[in-house]
Tab-separated table of C-alpha atoms in Angstrom:
chain	number	residue	atom	x	y	z
A	125	MET	CA	-6.216	-21.420	2.862
A	126	PRO	CA	-3.526	-18.949	2.192
A	127	LYS	CA	-3.335	-16.443	4.059
A	128	PRO	CA	-4.218	-12.905	2.485
A	129	ALA	CA	-1.642	-10.503	2.213
A	130	ILE	CA	-0.851	-6.487	2.606
A	131	LEU	CA	1.785	-5.158	0.437
A	132	CYS	CA	4.472	-1.759	1.380
A	133	VAL	CA	6.171	0.288	-1.672
A	134	ASP	CA	8.096	2.383	-1.227
A	135	ASP	CA	11.872	2.968	-2.936
A	136	GLU	CA	12.943	3.574	0.406
A	137	VAL	CA	14.052	0.208	2.608
A	138	VAL	CA	14.225	1.263	5.432
A	139	VAL	CA	10.630	2.875	5.146
A	140	LEU	CA	9.933	-0.779	4.344
A	141	ASP	CA	11.597	-2.813	6.979
A	142	SER	CA	9.745	-0.053	9.494
A	143	LEU	CA	6.234	-0.791	8.627
A	144	LYS	CA	7.023	-3.839	8.229
A	145	ILE	CA	7.710	-4.268	12.474
A	146	GLN	CA	4.799	-2.019	12.487
A	147	LEU	CA	2.766	-3.656	10.055
A	148	LYS	CA	3.603	-6.613	12.516
A	149	ASN	CA	3.330	-5.908	16.199
A	150	GLU	CA	-0.117	-5.258	15.114
A	151	PHE	CA	-2.047	-7.734	12.926
A	152	GLY	CA	0.942	-10.534	13.091
A	153	ASP	CA	0.538	-13.493	11.824
A	154	ASN	CA	-3.124	-12.746	10.552
A	155	TYR	CA	-1.457	-12.379	7.412
A	156	LEU	CA	1.467	-12.734	4.882
A	157	TYR	CA	4.192	-9.265	4.581
A	158	GLU	CA	5.431	-8.345	1.046
A	159	ILE	CA	7.354	-5.301	0.664
A	160	ALA	CA	8.402	-4.296	-3.483
A	161	GLU	CA	11.182	-1.432	-4.226
A	162	SER	CA	9.031	0.283	-7.399
A	163	ALA	CA	5.934	0.075	-8.074
A	164	ASP	CA	7.315	-1.924	-11.238
A	165	GLU	CA	8.366	-5.314	-9.068
A	166	ALA	CA	5.215	-4.447	-7.258
A	167	LEU	CA	3.085	-5.639	-9.666
A	168	GLU	CA	5.115	-8.032	-10.982
A	169	ILE	CA	3.827	-9.599	-6.798
A	170	ILE	CA	0.262	-8.367	-7.774
A	171	ASP	CA	0.448	-10.889	-10.897
A	172	GLU	CA	2.207	-13.631	-9.102
A	173	ILE	CA	0.998	-14.406	-6.057
A	174	GLU	CA	-3.575	-12.725	-6.585
A	175	ALA	CA	-4.016	-15.881	-8.042
A	176	GLU	CA	-3.184	-17.700	-4.767
A	177	THR	CA	-3.427	-14.957	-1.949
A	178	PRO	CA	-4.950	-11.976	-1.885
A	179	ILE	CA	-3.697	-8.729	-1.256
A	180	LEU	CA	-5.985	-6.967	0.450
A	181	VAL	CA	-4.424	-3.980	1.420
A	182	ILE	CA	-0.878	-1.612	-0.543
A	183	VAL	CA	0.382	1.105	1.093
A	184	SER	CA	2.629	2.867	-0.934
A	185	ASP	CA	4.986	6.044	-1.533
A	186	TRP	CA	3.940	8.345	-3.586
A	187	LEU	CA	8.028	9.560	-4.960
A	188	MET	CA	8.949	6.509	-6.345
A	189	PRO	CA	11.604	6.485	-9.580
A	190	GLY	CA	9.577	5.752	-12.892
A	191	LEU	CA	5.783	5.093	-12.233
A	192	LYS	CA	4.688	6.920	-9.869
A	193	GLY	CA	2.904	6.733	-6.382
A	194	ASP	CA	-0.921	7.620	-7.775
A	195	GLU	CA	-0.729	6.430	-11.815
A	196	PHE	CA	0.994	2.382	-10.053
A	197	LEU	CA	-2.186	2.390	-7.577
A	198	ILE	CA	-4.789	3.341	-10.289
A	199	LYS	CA	-2.668	0.914	-12.569
A	200	VAL	CA	-3.716	-2.014	-9.679
A	201	HIS	CA	-7.572	-0.436	-9.127
A	202	GLU	CA	-8.044	-0.961	-12.908
A	203	LYS	CA	-7.680	-5.138	-12.599
A	204	TYR	CA	-7.941	-5.365	-9.108
A	205	PRO	CA	-10.977	-3.237	-7.176
A	206	LYS	CA	-11.243	-4.563	-4.573
A	207	ILE	CA	-7.910	-4.274	-2.540
A	208	VAL	CA	-7.701	-0.927	-0.541
A	209	LYS	CA	-4.750	1.716	-1.453
A	210	VAL	CA	-3.043	3.722	0.937
A	211	MET	CA	-0.863	6.824	0.232
A	212	LEU	CA	2.036	7.634	2.160
A	213	THR	CA	3.649	10.307	0.685
A	214	GLY	CA	6.326	13.168	2.817
A	215	GLN	CA	6.040	15.375	-1.440
A	216	ALA	CA	2.899	14.785	-3.013
A	217	ASP	CA	1.786	16.639	-4.575
A	218	SER	CA	-3.176	17.926	-3.981
A	219	GLU	CA	-3.442	17.228	-7.773
A	220	ALA	CA	-1.866	13.135	-7.313
A	221	ILE	CA	-3.527	12.588	-4.087
A	222	GLU	CA	-6.736	13.528	-5.813
A	223	ARG	CA	-6.500	12.018	-9.156
A	224	ALA	CA	-5.726	8.243	-7.232
A	225	LYS	CA	-8.999	8.707	-4.830
A	226	LYS	CA	-11.131	9.201	-7.794
A	227	ALA	CA	-9.527	6.922	-10.575
A	228	ALA	CA	-8.711	4.147	-8.010
A	229	ASN	CA	-10.749	4.638	-5.137
A	230	LEU	CA	-7.885	6.251	-3.096
A	231	HIS	CA	-8.524	5.719	1.389
A	232	HIS	CA	-6.920	7.403	2.601
A	233	CYS	CA	-3.195	9.932	2.829
A	234	LEU	CA	-0.860	9.948	5.386
A	235	SER	CA	2.492	12.000	5.295
A	236	LYS	CA	5.877	11.131	5.456
A	237	PRO	CA	7.141	10.933	9.079
A	238	TRP	CA	2.965	8.959	9.998
A	239	ASP	CA	2.195	8.056	12.819
A	240	VAL	CA	2.035	4.243	13.924
A	241	LYS	CA	-1.493	4.104	15.276
A	242	GLU	CA	-3.132	7.038	12.961
A	243	LEU	CA	-1.115	3.633	9.829
A	244	ILE	CA	-2.913	1.562	11.488
A	245	GLU	CA	-5.986	2.668	12.349
A	246	THR	CA	-6.464	3.473	8.157
A	247	ILE	CA	-5.390	0.301	7.950
A	248	LYS	CA	-8.390	-1.494	10.236
A	249	SER	CA	-10.622	0.589	8.849
A	250	GLY	CA	-9.835	-0.325	5.087
A	251	LEU	CA	-10.900	-3.887	6.191
A	252	ASN	CA	-13.262	-2.831	7.470
A	253	GLN	CA	-15.220	-1.343	4.001
């Protein structure tokens, strides 16, 4: 049986690299770590792998070119309501966060720069839901 995945979405490669390293340091080989540089790329990844590889958690930036993080998470929620959704942002407005909480069942919103312990605890609490 394939390992479940954690998907990180951010338009900054350095952020994606940091997230992947921090998650791998904490969770090791328990999960696959997928990354996407845009919401559109993330949606393609989800559609490609979801049948064989369950995606358990998505950590998404809010301010990205094209689809914003709240809109992306709402789209994901409509198709895959069980995926735990975390927003990681330095710029989301409170309306976007509220919209994501209501329409995408947003688990948590973390601010950039994020605290690694808080990120890990947020993901663990989401996985334990």
